Amino acid sequence: MDFSCFGYHPDLESRLTFQEKWVLGKRFSEILAEIERTVGRKLPLSFGDQYQARTLDRFRRSLLPIAGVRKFISRFDHVPRCIASSSSPDRLALCLDVMNMTSLFHGRVFSASNVERGKPYPDIFLHASASIGIPPNACIVIEDSPSGVTAARAAGCTVVGLLAAGHIREDHGAYLKKAGAHYLALDYLETERIVAQLLD
């Protein structure tokens, strides 16, 4: 199983606007480029580093796991799993450390920073599946971004669209379905039922 969503920040992520939803599942370099296109000018050279530093500091203080994720992982402990994310390696490492989940994914955390193209291209999921030795068509991807759903579908994976994190709004399920999610789950309990059926 590929996890792209396992934690959330209750303050930062609950304030996303429709325009900001465009950035979900994108690499940080692509987000900066979109901001520059939107405002019509180049950002200061220090903007990216300062933004990342502030974000990581907030995560250190208050990042929380999505409710039920630990129980879900425990339920399927026998199933090979990994993280395939658009986040940078340092951000992924910090998030897992803050939530005391590093050991659950040790050596199986893959960042889109390490592939040629980010989501919605399938590169990160193809890389992750090859690295853990599971063919894409045997992978179940749990994803909360439209671009991630598109990428996972393009890789040939089965996709569960997760609607459990703090940044998810009421209409988000429609975006995930439109992107191609095979299933939608409101929480990890529902995700557990879906995955159990798929593995049966």
mmCIF file of C-alpha atoms in Angstrom:
data_model
loop_
_atom_site.group_PDB
_atom_site.id
_atom_site.type_symbol
_atom_site.label_atom_id
_atom_site.label_comp_id
_atom_site.label_asym_id
_atom_site.label_seq_id
_atom_site.Cartn_x
_atom_site.Cartn_y
_atom_site.Cartn_z
ATOM 1 C CA MET A 1 0.000 0.000 0.000
ATOM 2 C CA ASP A 2 1.180 3.505 -0.787
ATOM 3 C CA PHE A 3 0.272 6.175 1.734
ATOM 4 C CA SER A 4 0.243 9.763 0.597
ATOM 5 C CA CYS A 5 -1.725 11.043 3.565
ATOM 6 C CA PHE A 6 -1.151 10.189 7.194
ATOM 7 C CA GLY A 7 -0.998 13.468 9.133
ATOM 8 C CA TYR A 8 -2.430 16.950 9.260
ATOM 9 C CA HIS A 9 -1.926 20.304 10.902
ATOM 10 C CA PRO A 10 -5.254 21.457 12.402
ATOM 11 C CA ASP A 11 -4.527 25.153 12.019
ATOM 12 C CA LEU A 12 -2.579 25.463 8.763
ATOM 13 C CA GLU A 13 -4.484 23.004 6.641
ATOM 14 C CA SER A 14 -7.999 23.952 7.742
ATOM 15 C CA ARG A 15 -7.567 27.366 6.095
ATOM 16 C CA LEU A 16 -7.092 26.190 2.523
ATOM 17 C CA THR A 17 -9.074 28.080 -0.086
ATOM 18 C CA PHE A 18 -10.304 26.706 -3.408
ATOM 19 C CA GLN A 19 -7.333 28.298 -5.200
ATOM 20 C CA GLU A 20 -4.914 26.763 -2.717
ATOM 21 C CA LYS A 21 -6.418 23.327 -3.348
ATOM 22 C CA TRP A 22 -4.589 23.417 -6.678
ATOM 23 C CA VAL A 23 -1.339 22.842 -4.798
ATOM 24 C CA LEU A 24 -2.407 19.647 -3.004
ATOM 25 C CA GLY A 25 -0.151 16.806 -4.064
ATOM 26 C CA LYS A 26 2.316 19.085 -5.874
ATOM 27 C CA ARG A 27 6.050 19.406 -5.327
ATOM 28 C CA PHE A 28 7.148 22.576 -3.520
ATOM 29 C CA SER A 29 9.004 23.881 -6.581
ATOM 30 C CA GLU A 30 5.759 23.592 -8.574
ATOM 31 C CA ILE A 31 3.823 25.368 -5.831
ATOM 32 C CA LEU A 32 6.300 28.277 -5.888
ATOM 33 C CA ALA A 33 6.016 28.490 -9.675
ATOM 34 C CA GLU A 34 2.206 28.603 -9.409
ATOM 35 C CA ILE A 35 2.377 31.379 -6.810
ATOM 36 C CA GLU A 36 4.616 33.380 -9.132
ATOM 37 C CA ARG A 37 2.204 32.865 -12.033
ATOM 38 C CA THR A 38 -0.709 33.921 -9.838
ATOM 39 C CA VAL A 39 0.896 37.108 -8.486
ATOM 40 C CA GLY A 40 2.600 37.932 -11.782
ATOM 41 C CA ARG A 41 6.119 38.377 -10.453
ATOM 42 C CA LYS A 42 9.120 36.476 -9.113
ATOM 43 C CA LEU A 43 9.214 35.689 -5.423
ATOM 44 C CA PRO A 44 12.197 36.822 -3.323
ATOM 45 C CA LEU A 45 14.991 34.243 -3.378
ATOM 46 C CA SER A 46 14.584 33.682 0.363
ATOM 47 C CA PHE A 47 10.829 33.034 0.198
ATOM 48 C CA GLY A 48 10.975 29.271 -0.310
ATOM 49 C CA ASP A 49 13.479 28.614 2.477
ATOM 50 C CA GLN A 50 11.677 30.912 4.908
ATOM 51 C CA TYR A 51 8.299 29.373 4.130
ATOM 52 C CA GLN A 52 9.624 25.845 4.543
ATOM 53 C CA ALA A 53 11.325 26.736 7.839
ATOM 54 C CA ARG A 54 8.125 28.265 9.247
ATOM 55 C CA THR A 55 6.033 25.303 8.078
ATOM 56 C CA LEU A 56 8.378 22.740 9.611
ATOM 57 C CA ASP A 57 8.464 24.714 12.860
ATOM 58 C CA ARG A 58 4.651 24.644 13.043
ATOM 59 C CA PHE A 59 4.674 20.930 12.301
ATOM 60 C CA ARG A 60 7.163 20.318 15.127
ATOM 61 C CA ARG A 61 4.768 22.008 17.526
ATOM 62 C CA SER A 62 1.385 20.674 16.485
ATOM 63 C CA LEU A 63 1.312 18.097 13.677
ATOM 64 C CA LEU A 64 -1.138 15.282 14.459
ATOM 65 C CA PRO A 65 -1.731 11.881 12.867
ATOM 66 C CA ILE A 66 -5.050 11.474 11.085
ATOM 67 C CA ALA A 67 -7.446 9.691 13.429
ATOM 68 C CA GLY A 68 -7.289 5.921 13.031
ATOM 69 C CA VAL A 69 -4.116 5.737 10.932
ATOM 70 C CA ARG A 70 -2.107 3.787 13.532
ATOM 71 C CA LYS A 71 -4.878 1.210 13.983
ATOM 72 C CA PHE A 72 -5.126 0.920 10.195
ATOM 73 C CA ILE A 73 -1.402 0.263 9.839
ATOM 74 C CA SER A 74 -1.525 -2.290 12.643
ATOM 75 C CA ARG A 75 -4.486 -4.061 11.028
ATOM 76 C CA PHE A 76 -2.511 -4.527 7.788
ATOM 77 C CA ASP A 77 0.936 -4.941 9.319
ATOM 78 C CA HIS A 78 1.519 -8.031 7.157
ATOM 79 C CA VAL A 79 1.017 -6.043 3.921
ATOM 80 C CA PRO A 80 4.067 -4.311 2.359
ATOM 81 C CA ARG A 81 3.625 -0.547 2.604
ATOM 82 C CA CYS A 82 5.404 2.664 1.788
ATOM 83 C CA ILE A 83 4.906 6.409 1.514
ATOM 84 C CA ALA A 84 4.968 7.972 -1.958
ATOM 85 C CA SER A 85 4.624 11.713 -1.457
ATOM 86 C CA SER A 86 5.182 15.035 -3.159
ATOM 87 C CA SER A 87 6.685 16.373 0.063
ATOM 88 C CA SER A 88 10.445 16.829 0.296
ATOM 89 C CA PRO A 89 12.527 14.149 2.064
ATOM 90 C CA ASP A 90 13.294 16.448 5.020
ATOM 91 C CA ARG A 91 9.624 17.334 5.483
ATOM 92 C CA LEU A 92 8.601 13.669 5.315
ATOM 93 C CA ALA A 93 11.283 12.704 7.833
ATOM 94 C CA LEU A 94 10.206 15.437 10.237
ATOM 95 C CA CYS A 95 6.503 14.566 9.960
ATOM 96 C CA LEU A 96 7.141 10.891 10.673
ATOM 97 C CA ASP A 97 9.424 11.769 13.585
ATOM 98 C CA VAL A 98 6.948 14.213 15.162
ATOM 99 C CA MET A 99 4.167 11.626 14.945
ATOM 100 C CA ASN A 100 6.462 8.801 16.157
ATOM 101 C CA MET A 101 5.846 6.810 12.971
ATOM 102 C CA THR A 102 9.341 6.586 11.466
ATOM 103 C CA SER A 103 9.765 2.921 12.343
ATOM 104 C CA LEU A 104 6.505 2.049 10.566
ATOM 105 C CA PHE A 105 7.951 3.090 7.186
ATOM 106 C CA HIS A 106 11.703 2.826 7.666
ATOM 107 C CA GLY A 107 13.450 2.628 4.309
ATOM 108 C CA ARG A 108 10.160 2.835 2.418
ATOM 109 C CA VAL A 109 9.571 6.587 2.173
ATOM 110 C CA PHE A 110 9.745 7.986 -1.353
ATOM 111 C CA SER A 111 9.640 11.632 -2.348
ATOM 112 C CA ALA A 112 8.679 13.069 -5.717
ATOM 113 C CA SER A 113 11.823 15.185 -5.330
ATOM 114 C CA ASN A 114 13.689 12.071 -6.437
ATOM 115 C CA VAL A 115 11.820 11.446 -9.692
ATOM 116 C CA GLU A 116 11.765 13.382 -12.941
ATOM 117 C CA ARG A 117 8.118 14.444 -12.843
ATOM 118 C CA GLY A 118 5.800 15.084 -9.931
ATOM 119 C CA LYS A 119 2.119 14.286 -9.620
ATOM 120 C CA PRO A 120 -0.127 14.108 -11.677
ATOM 121 C CA TYR A 121 2.488 12.062 -13.568
ATOM 122 C CA PRO A 122 2.834 8.467 -12.342
ATOM 123 C CA ASP A 123 6.606 8.588 -11.743
ATOM 124 C CA ILE A 124 6.538 8.569 -7.917
ATOM 125 C CA PHE A 125 4.141 5.620 -7.734
ATOM 126 C CA LEU A 126 6.068 3.652 -10.362
ATOM 127 C CA HIS A 127 9.294 4.333 -8.456
ATOM 128 C CA ALA A 128 7.752 3.334 -5.121
ATOM 129 C CA SER A 129 6.198 0.130 -6.432
ATOM 130 C CA ALA A 130 9.451 -0.915 -8.108
ATOM 131 C CA SER A 131 11.403 -0.158 -4.927
ATOM 132 C CA ILE A 132 9.217 -2.371 -2.738
ATOM 133 C CA GLY A 133 8.885 -5.059 -5.404
ATOM 134 C CA ILE A 134 5.123 -4.907 -5.882
ATOM 135 C CA PRO A 135 3.730 -4.355 -9.408
ATOM 136 C CA PRO A 136 1.585 -1.211 -9.726
ATOM 137 C CA ASN A 137 -1.557 -3.173 -10.576
ATOM 138 C CA ALA A 138 -1.229 -4.941 -7.207
ATOM 139 C CA CYS A 139 -0.813 -1.675 -5.279
ATOM 140 C CA ILE A 140 -3.530 0.108 -3.320
ATOM 141 C CA VAL A 141 -2.885 3.838 -3.035
ATOM 142 C CA ILE A 142 -4.489 5.924 -0.293
ATOM 143 C CA GLU A 143 -4.492 9.482 -1.598
ATOM 144 C CA ASP A 144 -6.113 12.800 -0.681
ATOM 145 C CA SER A 145 -5.154 15.023 -3.620
ATOM 146 C CA PRO A 146 -6.666 15.073 -7.116
ATOM 147 C CA SER A 147 -3.211 15.196 -8.717
ATOM 148 C CA GLY A 148 -2.153 12.201 -6.621
ATOM 149 C CA VAL A 149 -5.241 10.249 -7.631
ATOM 150 C CA THR A 150 -4.524 11.009 -11.288
ATOM 151 C CA ALA A 151 -0.901 9.911 -10.847
ATOM 152 C CA ALA A 152 -1.822 6.663 -9.115
ATOM 153 C CA ARG A 153 -4.410 5.816 -11.759
ATOM 154 C CA ALA A 154 -1.872 6.547 -14.502
ATOM 155 C CA ALA A 155 0.524 4.137 -12.780
ATOM 156 C CA GLY A 156 -2.150 1.422 -12.863
ATOM 157 C CA CYS A 157 -2.865 1.330 -9.121
ATOM 158 C CA THR A 158 -6.183 0.957 -7.283
ATOM 159 C CA VAL A 159 -6.942 4.262 -5.550
ATOM 160 C CA VAL A 160 -8.810 5.003 -2.334
ATOM 161 C CA GLY A 161 -9.573 8.717 -2.032
ATOM 162 C CA LEU A 162 -9.245 9.660 1.642
ATOM 163 C CA LEU A 163 -11.382 12.513 2.983
ATOM 164 C CA ALA A 164 -10.200 12.434 6.597
ATOM 165 C CA ALA A 165 -7.590 15.188 7.026
ATOM 166 C CA GLY A 166 -8.174 18.687 8.373
ATOM 167 C CA HIS A 167 -7.728 20.379 4.997
ATOM 168 C CA ILE A 168 -10.535 18.408 3.331
ATOM 169 C CA ARG A 169 -13.702 20.328 2.492
ATOM 170 C CA GLU A 170 -17.202 19.045 1.770
ATOM 171 C CA ASP A 171 -16.836 19.062 -2.016
ATOM 172 C CA HIS A 172 -13.416 17.411 -2.077
ATOM 173 C CA GLY A 173 -14.779 13.931 -2.732
ATOM 174 C CA ALA A 174 -16.166 15.113 -6.063
ATOM 175 C CA TYR A 175 -12.684 16.283 -7.100
ATOM 176 C CA LEU A 176 -11.128 12.949 -6.125
ATOM 177 C CA LYS A 177 -13.825 11.023 -7.989
ATOM 178 C CA LYS A 178 -13.368 13.217 -11.059
ATOM 179 C CA ALA A 179 -9.623 12.537 -10.890
ATOM 180 C CA GLY A 180 -10.378 8.809 -10.996
ATOM 181 C CA ALA A 181 -10.521 7.483 -7.425
ATOM 182 C CA HIS A 182 -11.991 3.979 -7.423
ATOM 183 C CA TYR A 183 -13.289 4.389 -3.867
ATOM 184 C CA LEU A 184 -13.864 7.229 -1.390
ATOM 185 C CA ALA A 185 -13.401 6.876 2.367
ATOM 186 C CA LEU A 186 -14.442 9.427 4.984
ATOM 187 C CA ASP A 187 -11.988 8.073 7.560
ATOM 188 C CA TYR A 188 -9.466 5.309 8.173
ATOM 189 C CA LEU A 189 -12.163 2.979 9.503
ATOM 190 C CA GLU A 190 -13.895 3.122 6.142
ATOM 191 C CA THR A 191 -10.527 2.810 4.424
ATOM 192 C CA GLU A 192 -9.888 -0.325 6.474
ATOM 193 C CA ARG A 193 -13.135 -1.896 5.266
ATOM 194 C CA ILE A 194 -12.351 -1.074 1.632
ATOM 195 C CA VAL A 195 -8.796 -2.397 1.812
ATOM 196 C CA ALA A 196 -9.900 -5.572 3.601
ATOM 197 C CA GLN A 197 -12.346 -6.276 0.764
ATOM 198 C CA LEU A 198 -9.713 -5.590 -1.879
ATOM 199 C CA LEU A 199 -7.232 -7.947 -0.199
ATOM 200 C CA ASP A 200 -9.794 -10.694 0.398
#
